[in-house]
C-alpha cells in the first residue's frame, strides 16, 4: 500500500488524483491532504478518504475542521503545508497552484520522499535548487504535467546520449484562432473556455496567453536537463500527441492518447508500471482521421518567446516572470485588469529586473514575494 500526501486536493489535478486513488484502493491510501478555501469539497474528501492529516489555508477554517474531525491533525497556512509534508507517507503529489508549493517540495526532498510534481511553478522558480537537491537525496521527481509525463514515458529505456531534442506540443488555448487585435476586451468567461482540457482557472488563462507553454519549456529544461536550444514547441490543436522526443538518428518517439490527466497522474503513482485506467476515455485513431501540426507564431504569442528568454537568462529571471504572471492572472480573474494587461505586466516586471549575485533559495523566495508586491501596487495604481 502506497501512502499518498496530496497537496491541492480540492483542485482539478487533486480531483483527478482522488479518482485514481479511489479506483485503486488496494494500492493507494490518502493519508495527508491540503486544500485552500473550498471547505465543502474538502469535507466531502475527508469523509470519503479519512486522511489522518489535513492542511488548510486559514486558521479559521482549521478551527472548523478541528471541531468537526477531532481525530485529524489539522495544520494551516504556508507553514501548515510544510508541516503536512513532514508526516508519514511514501509519495507526495504536489498539485497546489503557484510558487507556494516550493518550500514543501524542498522539505519533502530533504526527507527523501518521492514526489509526483504537477506544481510546475515550483520548478520554474527554483529548478536550479530543486533538481540537484533531488539528485543528492536520491528521490524520484515524477512529472504529472501531460507534456512532461509524455516525454518521461517515451524516455523510459532510451539512453541519455541517444537523445537529440524534445518537442512539446501546444494546443494554443482558448484564443488560438483570434488575432492579437481581437484580444482587446475579451472576457474572463471566454478565456476560461479551453478547447481540449478541463483544468483549474489559473492554468486555463496561462494556456490562453501561452505563458503555460513558456512555464513548461522551463519545467522541461530542469526535469530533463535539456538545453533551451534542444527544446522545440509545436502547435498541435487536437492535443492528441502529448509531446515527443527525437533521437540522434532522426527517429521520433511520441506518446499519444485521450486528453485525460488521470493517465499521467496514474503513471506517476504506479511508476514504473502501467496499469489499466478505470473508465478510460474512448480514443480511436481512425475516428480522429486527421491531426494538425504548425509552427508557433512567436509574434502572436510573445509570452512564449519571453519564457525562452528568461529561461536562457536563468538565475532569478524565471521567478520574476512567474510571480508577475501569478499576480496578473489573479487580477484578470477578478476583472481588475484586461487580458492583454497580463502580458504588459510580465514584460514590465522582467524588463525592470536586475539580476542579483550569489543567488540562494532564500533570495529567490524573497524576489518572488518582492515581485508580487510590486505588481500588486502597479495593478492598484493602474500603472503598468
Ligand atoms: P486548481 O486551481 O484547480 O487547484 C489548486 C489547488 O491548490 C486547490 O486545491 C486550491 O485550494 C489550492 N490552493 C491554491 N492556492 C493555495 C494556497 N495559497 N495555499 C494552499 N492551497 C492553495 O489548479 P489545478 O489543479 O489546475 O493546477 C494545480 C497545479 O497543477 C498548477 O501548478 C498547474 O500548473 C498544474 N497543472 C495542472 C493541470 C491541469 O490539468 N489542471 C495540468 C498540468 C499541470 P482551494 O480550491 O480549496 O482554495
Ligand atoms: Mg501541460
mmCIF file with all atom_site columns, N, CA and C in Angstrom, residues 52 70 75 104 117 127 140 142 157 168 176 194 208 216 219 255 272 289 315 323 336:
data_model
loop_
_atom_site.group_PDB
_atom_site.id
_atom_site.type_symbol
_atom_site.label_atom_id
_atom_site.label_alt_id
_atom_site.label_comp_id
_atom_site.label_asym_id
_atom_site.label_entity_id
_atom_site.label_seq_id
_atom_site.pdbx_PDB_ins_code
_atom_site.Cartn_x
_atom_site.Cartn_y
_atom_site.Cartn_z
_atom_site.occupancy
_atom_site.B_iso_or_equiv
_atom_site.pdbx_formal_charge
_atom_site.auth_seq_id
_atom_site.auth_comp_id
_atom_site.auth_asym_id
_atom_site.auth_atom_id
_atom_site.pdbx_PDB_model_num
ATOM 1  N N  . UNK A 1 52  ? -5.422  11.217 7.719   1.00 0.00 ? 52  UNK A N  1
ATOM 2  C CA . UNK A 1 52  ? -5.041  11.454 9.128   1.00 0.00 ? 52  UNK A CA 1
ATOM 3  C C  . UNK A 1 52  ? -4.600  12.891 9.350   1.00 0.00 ? 52  UNK A C  1
ATOM 4  N N  . UNK A 1 70  ? -12.176 15.702 15.280  1.00 0.00 ? 70  UNK A N  1
ATOM 5  C CA . UNK A 1 70  ? -11.113 15.734 16.306  1.00 0.00 ? 70  UNK A CA 1
ATOM 6  C C  . UNK A 1 70  ? -10.027 14.670 16.102  1.00 0.00 ? 70  UNK A C  1
ATOM 7  N N  . UNK A 1 75  ? -3.394  21.328 10.206  1.00 0.00 ? 75  UNK A N  1
ATOM 8  C CA . UNK A 1 75  ? -2.393  22.410 10.126  1.00 0.00 ? 75  UNK A CA 1
ATOM 9  C C  . UNK A 1 75  ? -2.982  23.538 9.265   1.00 0.00 ? 75  UNK A C  1
ATOM 10 N N  . UNK A 1 104 ? 7.386   23.385 0.629   1.00 0.00 ? 104 UNK A N  1
ATOM 11 C CA . UNK A 1 104 ? 7.053   21.983 0.944   1.00 0.00 ? 104 UNK A CA 1
ATOM 12 C C  . UNK A 1 104 ? 7.756   20.967 0.031   1.00 0.00 ? 104 UNK A C  1
ATOM 13 N N  . UNK A 1 117 ? 5.159   15.636 -9.406  1.00 0.00 ? 117 UNK A N  1
ATOM 14 C CA . UNK A 1 117 ? 5.038   17.101 -9.422  1.00 0.00 ? 117 UNK A CA 1
ATOM 15 C C  . UNK A 1 117 ? 4.158   17.617 -10.562 1.00 0.00 ? 117 UNK A C  1
ATOM 16 N N  . UNK A 1 127 ? 14.085  25.508 -10.060 1.00 0.00 ? 127 UNK A N  1
ATOM 17 C CA . UNK A 1 127 ? 14.601  24.252 -10.634 1.00 0.00 ? 127 UNK A CA 1
ATOM 18 C C  . UNK A 1 127 ? 16.090  24.060 -10.399 1.00 0.00 ? 127 UNK A C  1
ATOM 19 N N  . UNK A 1 140 ? 12.888  10.357 -6.518  1.00 0.00 ? 140 UNK A N  1
ATOM 20 C CA . UNK A 1 140 ? 12.314  10.442 -7.859  1.00 0.00 ? 140 UNK A CA 1
ATOM 21 C C  . UNK A 1 140 ? 11.435  11.678 -7.934  1.00 0.00 ? 140 UNK A C  1
ATOM 22 N N  . UNK A 1 142 ? 8.706   12.793 -10.311 1.00 0.00 ? 142 UNK A N  1
ATOM 23 C CA . UNK A 1 142 ? 7.930   12.217 -11.405 1.00 0.00 ? 142 UNK A CA 1
ATOM 24 C C  . UNK A 1 142 ? 7.002   13.270 -11.992 1.00 0.00 ? 142 UNK A C  1
ATOM 25 N N  . UNK A 1 157 ? 13.931  3.715  -21.038 1.00 0.00 ? 157 UNK A N  1
ATOM 26 C CA . UNK A 1 157 ? 14.707  2.777  -21.852 1.00 0.00 ? 157 UNK A CA 1
ATOM 27 C C  . UNK A 1 157 ? 15.552  3.452  -22.926 1.00 0.00 ? 157 UNK A C  1
ATOM 28 N N  . UNK A 1 168 ? 7.669   19.863 -27.407 1.00 0.00 ? 168 UNK A N  1
ATOM 29 C CA . UNK A 1 168 ? 6.473   19.998 -26.576 1.00 0.00 ? 168 UNK A CA 1
ATOM 30 C C  . UNK A 1 168 ? 5.340   20.474 -27.480 1.00 0.00 ? 168 UNK A C  1
ATOM 31 N N  . UNK A 1 176 ? -6.747  30.679 -29.559 1.00 0.00 ? 176 UNK A N  1
ATOM 32 C CA . UNK A 1 176 ? -5.752  30.353 -30.604 1.00 0.00 ? 176 UNK A CA 1
ATOM 33 C C  . UNK A 1 176 ? -6.180  30.804 -31.995 1.00 0.00 ? 176 UNK A C  1
ATOM 34 N N  . UNK A 1 194 ? -11.373 26.482 -22.474 1.00 0.00 ? 194 UNK A N  1
ATOM 35 C CA . UNK A 1 194 ? -10.285 25.787 -23.193 1.00 0.00 ? 194 UNK A CA 1
ATOM 36 C C  . UNK A 1 194 ? -10.855 24.731 -24.133 1.00 0.00 ? 194 UNK A C  1
ATOM 37 N N  . UNK A 1 208 ? -4.176  30.363 -22.502 1.00 0.00 ? 208 UNK A N  1
ATOM 38 C CA . UNK A 1 208 ? -4.615  31.365 -23.481 1.00 0.00 ? 208 UNK A CA 1
ATOM 39 C C  . UNK A 1 208 ? -3.502  32.366 -23.802 1.00 0.00 ? 208 UNK A C  1
ATOM 40 N N  . UNK A 1 216 ? 6.206   25.550 -19.173 1.00 0.00 ? 216 UNK A N  1
ATOM 41 C CA . UNK A 1 216 ? 6.516   24.141 -19.477 1.00 0.00 ? 216 UNK A CA 1
ATOM 42 C C  . UNK A 1 216 ? 7.883   23.971 -20.115 1.00 0.00 ? 216 UNK A C  1
ATOM 43 N N  . UNK A 1 219 ? 10.184  24.213 -17.245 1.00 0.00 ? 219 UNK A N  1
ATOM 44 C CA . UNK A 1 219 ? 9.999   22.970 -16.469 1.00 0.00 ? 219 UNK A CA 1
ATOM 45 C C  . UNK A 1 219 ? 10.737  21.808 -17.141 1.00 0.00 ? 219 UNK A C  1
ATOM 46 N N  . UNK A 1 255 ? 4.133   10.122 -27.437 1.00 0.00 ? 255 UNK A N  1
ATOM 47 C CA . UNK A 1 255 ? 3.096   9.475  -26.628 1.00 0.00 ? 255 UNK A CA 1
ATOM 48 C C  . UNK A 1 255 ? 1.773   10.102 -27.034 1.00 0.00 ? 255 UNK A C  1
ATOM 49 N N  . UNK A 1 272 ? 7.316   2.324  -11.929 1.00 0.00 ? 272 UNK A N  1
ATOM 50 C CA . UNK A 1 272 ? 7.489   2.276  -13.387 1.00 0.00 ? 272 UNK A CA 1
ATOM 51 C C  . UNK A 1 272 ? 6.455   1.419  -14.114 1.00 0.00 ? 272 UNK A C  1
ATOM 52 N N  . UNK A 1 289 ? -9.025  10.614 -37.630 1.00 0.00 ? 289 UNK A N  1
ATOM 53 C CA . UNK A 1 289 ? -8.753  10.803 -39.058 1.00 0.00 ? 289 UNK A CA 1
ATOM 54 C C  . UNK A 1 289 ? -7.588  11.763 -39.323 1.00 0.00 ? 289 UNK A C  1
ATOM 55 N N  . UNK A 1 315 ? 18.967  32.247 -13.503 1.00 0.00 ? 315 UNK A N  1
ATOM 56 C CA . UNK A 1 315 ? 19.022  32.960 -12.227 1.00 0.00 ? 315 UNK A CA 1
ATOM 57 C C  . UNK A 1 315 ? 17.627  33.189 -11.680 1.00 0.00 ? 315 UNK A C  1
ATOM 58 N N  . UNK A 1 323 ? 6.170   35.058 -10.923 1.00 0.00 ? 323 UNK A N  1
ATOM 59 C CA . UNK A 1 323 ? 5.448   35.800 -9.882  1.00 0.00 ? 323 UNK A CA 1
ATOM 60 C C  . UNK A 1 323 ? 4.560   36.868 -10.513 1.00 0.00 ? 323 UNK A C  1
ATOM 61 N N  . UNK A 1 336 ? -9.935  42.916 -12.603 1.00 0.00 ? 336 UNK A N  1
ATOM 62 C CA . UNK A 1 336 ? -9.286  44.193 -12.256 1.00 0.00 ? 336 UNK A CA 1
ATOM 63 C C  . UNK A 1 336 ? -8.453  44.711 -13.424 1.00 0.00 ? 336 UNK A C  1
#
